[in-house]
Amino acid sequence: MKCPRCKEVETKVIDSRVIEEGYTIRRRRECTNCGYRFTTYEKLELDIMIVKKDGRREPYNREKLLTGIRKACHKRSISEETIRGFVNELELDLIQRGEKEVSSEYLGEKVMQALKGWDKVAYIRFASVYKEFKDISEFLDQIRELNHDEPKG
């Protein structure tokens, strides 16, 4: 790992910690040349292709998934920790499936299932994009379905 300050190639690890439930390693490093200390993160990389609805394939992108979920959860009471924990679990599920290709529908349904349990507004926001609602009647149908699914108290 190059030093971000002096570009020296030789750095030493002075501390390592496992974070994000074991999915990431945080390393504190020190440059052997200038003594600058910095932090790096080591994450599991998924070598999985996502098959889109139209048949296109693109590499799995954790940040793209996180961005979509964050947009749905904007100004809702869902913590970043909850979102990241869910994505970690989803990635573990993808690894355990052992498949090189996963449909975008599978990912979308997993996200919608989680959002439905966390926050109905976030769920509707995500569903409107994921299901490509064409007009207000599709929103209303989805809201009616949500209300129908809620237990009566």
C-alpha positions as a printed Julia matrix, in Angstrom:
153×3 Matrix{Float64}:
   0.0     0.0     0.0
   1.5     3.32   -1.07
   1.78    6.16    1.42
  -0.76    8.84    0.44
   1.66   11.58    1.53
   5.07   10.65    0.05
   4.08    7.74   -2.28
   6.55    5.36   -0.61
   5.64    1.74   -1.34
   6.86    0.38    2.01
   4.35    0.76    4.82
   3.83   -1.32    7.93
   0.59   -2.4     9.58
   0.48   -1.19   13.19
  -3.07   -2.32   14.05
  -5.76   -4.53   12.46
  -9.37   -4.86   13.54
 -12.26   -6.87   12.2
 -15.34   -4.68   11.75
 -18.81   -4.87   10.16
 -19.53   -8.27   11.7
 -16.37   -9.78   10.24
 -16.89   -8.6     6.66
 -14.23   -5.89    6.74
 -10.73   -5.51    8.16
  -9.6    -2.04    9.23
  -5.83   -1.55    9.18
  -3.82    1.34   10.64
  -0.63    1.74    8.65
   2.54    3.76    9.02
   4.86    4.83    6.23
   8.42    3.55    6.77
   9.76    6.62    4.96
   7.93    9.66    6.4
   6.1     8.16    9.39
   2.64    9.26    8.16
  -0.19    7.15    9.6
  -3.31    6.28    7.64
  -6.19    3.79    7.62
  -7.1     1.26    4.95
 -10.05   -1.11    4.69
 -10.05   -4.6     3.25
 -13.43   -5.94    2.09
 -14.69   -9.1     0.52
 -15.13   -8.68   -3.23
 -17.99  -10.52   -4.86
 -17.32  -11.86   -8.35
 -20.99  -12.09   -9.32
 -22.83  -10.8   -12.36
 -26.28   -9.26  -11.98
 -28.71  -10.18  -14.75
 -30.99   -7.21  -15.44
 -34.65   -7.46  -16.49
 -33.71   -6.75  -20.12
 -31.04   -9.48  -20.14
 -28.02   -7.22  -19.75
 -25.36   -8.32  -17.3
 -23.27   -6.1   -15.05
 -20.89   -6.82  -12.18
 -22.37   -6.71   -8.68
 -21.77   -3.26   -7.2
 -22.13   -2.9    -3.43
 -22.09    0.9    -3.57
 -24.87    0.99   -6.16
 -27.02   -1.23   -3.94
 -26.27    0.86   -0.84
 -27.09    4.07   -2.73
 -30.48    2.75   -3.82
 -31.37    1.66   -0.29
 -30.13    4.94    1.21
 -32.28    6.93   -1.23
 -35.34    4.95   -0.21
 -34.5     5.49    3.48
 -33.71    9.21    3.16
 -35.06   11.12    6.19
 -36.51    7.93    7.67
 -35.44    6.48   11.02
 -33.28    3.71    9.55
 -29.65    3.74   10.64
 -26.66    3.34    8.36
 -25.69    0.39   10.56
 -29.0    -1.34    9.76
 -28.57   -0.75    6.04
 -24.95   -1.96    6.0
 -25.81   -4.97    8.15
 -28.54   -5.94    5.7
 -26.19   -5.6     2.7
 -23.59   -7.71    4.5
 -26.19  -10.42    5.1
 -27.36  -10.2     1.5
 -23.79  -10.59    0.24
 -23.33  -13.62    2.49
 -26.52  -15.06    1.0
 -25.16  -14.47   -2.52
 -21.9   -16.22   -1.63
 -23.73  -19.18   -0.1
 -25.89  -19.54   -3.22
 -22.67  -20.28   -5.09
 -23.95  -18.89   -8.38
 -21.94  -16.71  -10.75
 -25.08  -14.87  -11.91
 -28.0   -13.52   -9.86
 -31.1   -11.82  -11.21
 -31.8    -8.2   -10.35
 -35.3    -9.4    -9.43
 -33.82  -11.57   -6.67
 -31.89   -8.62   -5.23
 -34.86   -6.27   -5.58
 -37.22   -8.64   -3.8
 -34.73   -9.14   -0.95
 -34.38   -5.37   -0.53
 -38.14   -4.82   -0.66
 -38.7    -7.54    1.94
 -36.25   -5.84    4.32
 -37.65   -2.34    3.7
 -41.2    -3.57    4.23
 -40.19   -4.68    7.71
 -38.29   -1.49    8.51
 -40.4     1.34    7.16
 -43.43    1.43    4.84
 -42.51    4.8     3.28
 -39.0     3.57    2.42
 -40.59    0.43    0.98
 -42.93    2.44   -1.28
 -40.07    4.69   -2.42
 -37.94    1.7    -3.41
 -40.89   -0.17   -4.95
 -41.8     2.83   -7.12
 -38.39    2.73   -8.77
 -37.85   -1.04   -8.71
 -41.31   -1.88  -10.07
 -41.22    1.1   -12.43
 -44.62    2.52  -11.48
 -46.18    4.19  -14.52
 -48.88    6.23  -12.76
 -50.47    7.08   -9.43
 -52.83    4.1    -9.56
 -49.86    1.75   -9.24
 -48.73    3.66   -6.12
 -52.22    3.38   -4.68
 -52.43   -0.34   -5.43
 -49.11   -0.89   -3.64
 -50.25    1.16   -0.64
 -53.56   -0.76   -0.47
 -51.58   -4.01   -0.56
 -49.36   -2.75    2.29
 -52.38   -1.77    4.37
 -53.97   -5.15    3.68
 -50.8    -6.96    4.84
 -50.62   -5.06    8.15
 -52.03   -6.94   11.15
 -55.21   -5.39   12.48
 -54.85   -4.21   16.1
